[in-house]
Amino acid sequence: MTDEAGPWLVVGLGNPGREYAGNRHNVGFMVADLLAARLGARFGRHKRAVAEVAEGRLGFGGPKLVLVKPLTYMNLSGGPVAGLAQFHKVPPGRVIAVHDELDIGYGVLRVKCGGGEGGHNGLRSMSKSLGTKDYVRVRFGIGRPPGRQDPADYVLSDFSAVERKELEFLVDRAADVLESVVTRGVEPTQNLYHGG
């Protein structure tokens, strides 16, 4: 895949503010931060969107990534994403959302293009604002809440001490998966990473 088709818009979904930084719901921000570090890029407030943006290339002369962390809170993420997609002329097929996923076990990573939102407010907002569900998702499994805990409370709580032991490795792997989507495509990435 060459860069001739233009940049990729990589959206880390999360909530702004220090109180949310370690939440399960903010794993998208964690992956975006790691990718920015890999690219040697720094996040800065965008002039035209309520979002922090960092830009860089994957490798020397590789595909350009526009990393986005919306600052609108999760349920309104779509507005800034759609605005930036328009600004950078990125079609939905080159938009990648990285997000927490209740329906798969902790640390399991899955890639898909299109499909439902599974009750995820950030995805729902993106689909509505982009006018399509046909964008790529990198799903980071957080598992179901224990006992009768409300899923809304669960996603807004921090990773457990046991989960945090693996979190850095898993965020790193999620960034690898995302880079693979950009350089190889969705299907080859699924074949490569969905085995485990």
Short mmCIF file of N, CA and C in Angstrom, two decimals, residues 12-78:
data_model
loop_
_atom_site.label_atom_id
_atom_site.label_comp_id
_atom_site.label_asym_id
_atom_site.label_seq_id
_atom_site.Cartn_x
_atom_site.Cartn_y
_atom_site.Cartn_z
N GLY A 12 -7.97 7.59 18.38
CA GLY A 12 -7.97 6.94 19.68
C GLY A 12 -9.19 7.45 20.43
N LEU A 13 -10.09 6.54 20.81
CA LEU A 13 -11.29 6.98 21.53
C LEU A 13 -11.04 6.98 23.03
N GLY A 14 -11.52 8.03 23.68
CA GLY A 14 -11.35 8.15 25.13
C GLY A 14 -12.05 9.41 25.61
N ASN A 15 -11.85 9.71 26.89
CA ASN A 15 -12.39 10.92 27.48
C ASN A 15 -11.24 11.81 27.92
N PRO A 16 -11.34 13.13 27.68
CA PRO A 16 -10.26 14.03 28.09
C PRO A 16 -10.27 14.25 29.60
N GLY A 17 -9.13 14.60 30.15
CA GLY A 17 -9.05 14.92 31.58
C GLY A 17 -8.30 13.86 32.36
N ARG A 18 -7.54 14.33 33.34
CA ARG A 18 -6.67 13.46 34.13
C ARG A 18 -7.46 12.36 34.86
N GLU A 19 -8.69 12.69 35.29
CA GLU A 19 -9.47 11.72 36.08
C GLU A 19 -9.87 10.49 35.26
N TYR A 20 -9.82 10.59 33.92
CA TYR A 20 -10.20 9.47 33.06
C TYR A 20 -8.99 8.73 32.49
N ALA A 21 -7.79 9.27 32.71
CA ALA A 21 -6.60 8.80 32.00
C ALA A 21 -6.36 7.29 32.09
N GLY A 22 -6.61 6.69 33.27
CA GLY A 22 -6.34 5.26 33.45
C GLY A 22 -7.54 4.37 33.24
N ASN A 23 -8.66 4.94 32.82
CA ASN A 23 -9.90 4.17 32.63
C ASN A 23 -9.79 3.17 31.48
N ARG A 24 -10.57 2.10 31.60
CA ARG A 24 -10.64 1.12 30.51
C ARG A 24 -11.14 1.79 29.22
N HIS A 25 -12.06 2.73 29.38
CA HIS A 25 -12.64 3.43 28.23
C HIS A 25 -11.59 4.27 27.48
N ASN A 26 -10.44 4.50 28.10
CA ASN A 26 -9.43 5.38 27.51
C ASN A 26 -8.27 4.64 26.85
N VAL A 27 -8.45 3.35 26.62
CA VAL A 27 -7.35 2.60 26.03
C VAL A 27 -7.02 3.11 24.62
N GLY A 28 -8.02 3.67 23.92
CA GLY A 28 -7.76 4.26 22.60
C GLY A 28 -6.77 5.41 22.68
N PHE A 29 -6.91 6.25 23.71
CA PHE A 29 -5.96 7.35 23.93
C PHE A 29 -4.56 6.79 24.20
N MET A 30 -4.50 5.70 24.99
CA MET A 30 -3.20 5.10 25.33
C MET A 30 -2.47 4.61 24.07
N VAL A 31 -3.21 3.97 23.18
CA VAL A 31 -2.62 3.48 21.94
C VAL A 31 -2.18 4.65 21.05
N ALA A 32 -3.02 5.69 20.97
CA ALA A 32 -2.67 6.87 20.17
C ALA A 32 -1.41 7.54 20.70
N ASP A 33 -1.28 7.62 22.03
CA ASP A 33 -0.08 8.22 22.64
C ASP A 33 1.17 7.43 22.29
N LEU A 34 1.06 6.10 22.33
CA LEU A 34 2.21 5.26 21.99
C LEU A 34 2.58 5.41 20.52
N LEU A 35 1.58 5.44 19.64
CA LEU A 35 1.85 5.62 18.21
C LEU A 35 2.54 6.96 17.95
N ALA A 36 2.09 8.01 18.63
CA ALA A 36 2.73 9.33 18.47
C ALA A 36 4.20 9.25 18.87
N ALA A 37 4.47 8.56 19.98
CA ALA A 37 5.86 8.40 20.44
C ALA A 37 6.68 7.65 19.39
N ARG A 38 6.10 6.60 18.80
CA ARG A 38 6.80 5.84 17.76
C ARG A 38 7.11 6.70 16.53
N LEU A 39 6.19 7.60 16.21
CA LEU A 39 6.37 8.45 15.04
C LEU A 39 7.27 9.67 15.33
N GLY A 40 7.58 9.87 16.62
CA GLY A 40 8.33 11.06 17.01
C GLY A 40 7.49 12.32 16.87
N ALA A 41 6.17 12.15 17.02
CA ALA A 41 5.24 13.28 16.87
C ALA A 41 4.68 13.68 18.22
N ARG A 42 4.24 14.93 18.31
CA ARG A 42 3.64 15.42 19.56
C ARG A 42 2.22 15.88 19.31
N PHE A 43 1.36 15.59 20.27
CA PHE A 43 -0.03 16.04 20.16
C PHE A 43 -0.14 17.53 20.46
N GLY A 44 -0.94 18.20 19.67
CA GLY A 44 -1.23 19.61 19.89
C GLY A 44 -2.69 19.87 19.57
N ARG A 45 -3.22 20.92 20.14
CA ARG A 45 -4.63 21.25 19.92
C ARG A 45 -4.84 21.71 18.47
N HIS A 46 -5.81 21.12 17.78
CA HIS A 46 -6.08 21.46 16.38
C HIS A 46 -6.87 22.76 16.32
N LYS A 47 -6.56 23.60 15.32
CA LYS A 47 -7.23 24.90 15.20
C LYS A 47 -8.70 24.77 14.82
N ARG A 48 -9.04 23.74 14.04
CA ARG A 48 -10.40 23.65 13.49
C ARG A 48 -11.26 22.55 14.09
N ALA A 49 -10.72 21.79 15.01
CA ALA A 49 -11.50 20.69 15.60
C ALA A 49 -11.23 20.62 17.09
N VAL A 50 -12.24 20.18 17.84
CA VAL A 50 -12.08 20.01 19.28
C VAL A 50 -11.37 18.66 19.50
N ALA A 51 -10.07 18.70 19.24
CA ALA A 51 -9.27 17.47 19.30
C ALA A 51 -7.79 17.81 19.41
N GLU A 52 -7.04 16.86 19.94
CA GLU A 52 -5.59 16.93 19.88
C GLU A 52 -5.16 16.09 18.69
N VAL A 53 -4.19 16.59 17.93
CA VAL A 53 -3.76 15.92 16.70
C VAL A 53 -2.24 15.84 16.67
N ALA A 54 -1.74 14.70 16.19
CA ALA A 54 -0.30 14.53 15.95
C ALA A 54 -0.15 13.90 14.57
N GLU A 55 0.86 14.32 13.83
CA GLU A 55 1.06 13.80 12.47
C GLU A 55 2.48 13.28 12.29
N GLY A 56 2.59 12.21 11.52
CA GLY A 56 3.91 11.66 11.23
C GLY A 56 3.80 10.56 10.21
N ARG A 57 4.96 10.04 9.79
CA ARG A 57 4.99 8.97 8.80
C ARG A 57 5.49 7.68 9.42
N LEU A 58 4.92 6.58 8.95
CA LEU A 58 5.37 5.25 9.37
C LEU A 58 6.64 4.90 8.60
N GLY A 59 7.76 4.98 9.26
CA GLY A 59 9.01 4.69 8.57
C GLY A 59 9.38 5.81 7.61
N PHE A 60 10.54 5.66 6.97
CA PHE A 60 11.02 6.69 6.05
C PHE A 60 10.18 6.68 4.78
N GLY A 61 9.49 7.79 4.51
CA GLY A 61 8.67 7.90 3.32
C GLY A 61 7.43 7.02 3.32
N GLY A 62 7.09 6.48 4.49
CA GLY A 62 5.93 5.59 4.60
C GLY A 62 4.62 6.36 4.65
N PRO A 63 3.52 5.64 4.86
CA PRO A 63 2.20 6.27 4.90
C PRO A 63 2.11 7.32 6.00
N LYS A 64 1.39 8.39 5.71
CA LYS A 64 1.20 9.45 6.69
C LYS A 64 0.04 9.09 7.61
N LEU A 65 0.26 9.26 8.92
CA LEU A 65 -0.79 9.05 9.90
C LEU A 65 -1.16 10.38 10.54
N VAL A 66 -2.45 10.63 10.64
CA VAL A 66 -2.97 11.77 11.40
C VAL A 66 -3.63 11.14 12.62
N LEU A 67 -2.97 11.27 13.77
CA LEU A 67 -3.48 10.69 15.02
C LEU A 67 -4.40 11.70 15.69
N VAL A 68 -5.54 11.21 16.17
CA VAL A 68 -6.56 12.10 16.72
C VAL A 68 -7.02 11.60 18.09
N LYS A 69 -7.07 12.53 19.05
CA LYS A 69 -7.72 12.26 20.33
C LYS A 69 -8.82 13.32 20.50
N PRO A 70 -10.09 12.96 20.23
CA PRO A 70 -11.17 13.94 20.39
C PRO A 70 -11.26 14.41 21.84
N LEU A 71 -11.54 15.70 22.02
CA LEU A 71 -11.62 16.28 23.37
C LEU A 71 -13.06 16.61 23.76
N THR A 72 -14.00 15.94 23.12
CA THR A 72 -15.42 16.26 23.30
C THR A 72 -16.13 15.32 24.27
N TYR A 73 -15.44 14.37 24.84
CA TYR A 73 -16.01 13.24 25.56
C TYR A 73 -16.54 12.23 24.56
N MET A 74 -16.56 10.99 25.02
CA MET A 74 -16.78 9.84 24.15
C MET A 74 -18.03 9.95 23.27
N ASN A 75 -19.16 10.33 23.86
CA ASN A 75 -20.42 10.26 23.11
C ASN A 75 -20.56 11.34 22.04
N LEU A 76 -19.59 12.27 21.96
CA LEU A 76 -19.61 13.31 20.93
C LEU A 76 -18.35 13.26 20.06
N SER A 77 -17.64 12.13 20.08
CA SER A 77 -16.37 12.00 19.36
C SER A 77 -16.51 12.20 17.85
N GLY A 78 -17.66 11.85 17.31
CA GLY A 78 -17.84 11.86 15.86
C GLY A 78 -17.65 13.19 15.19
#
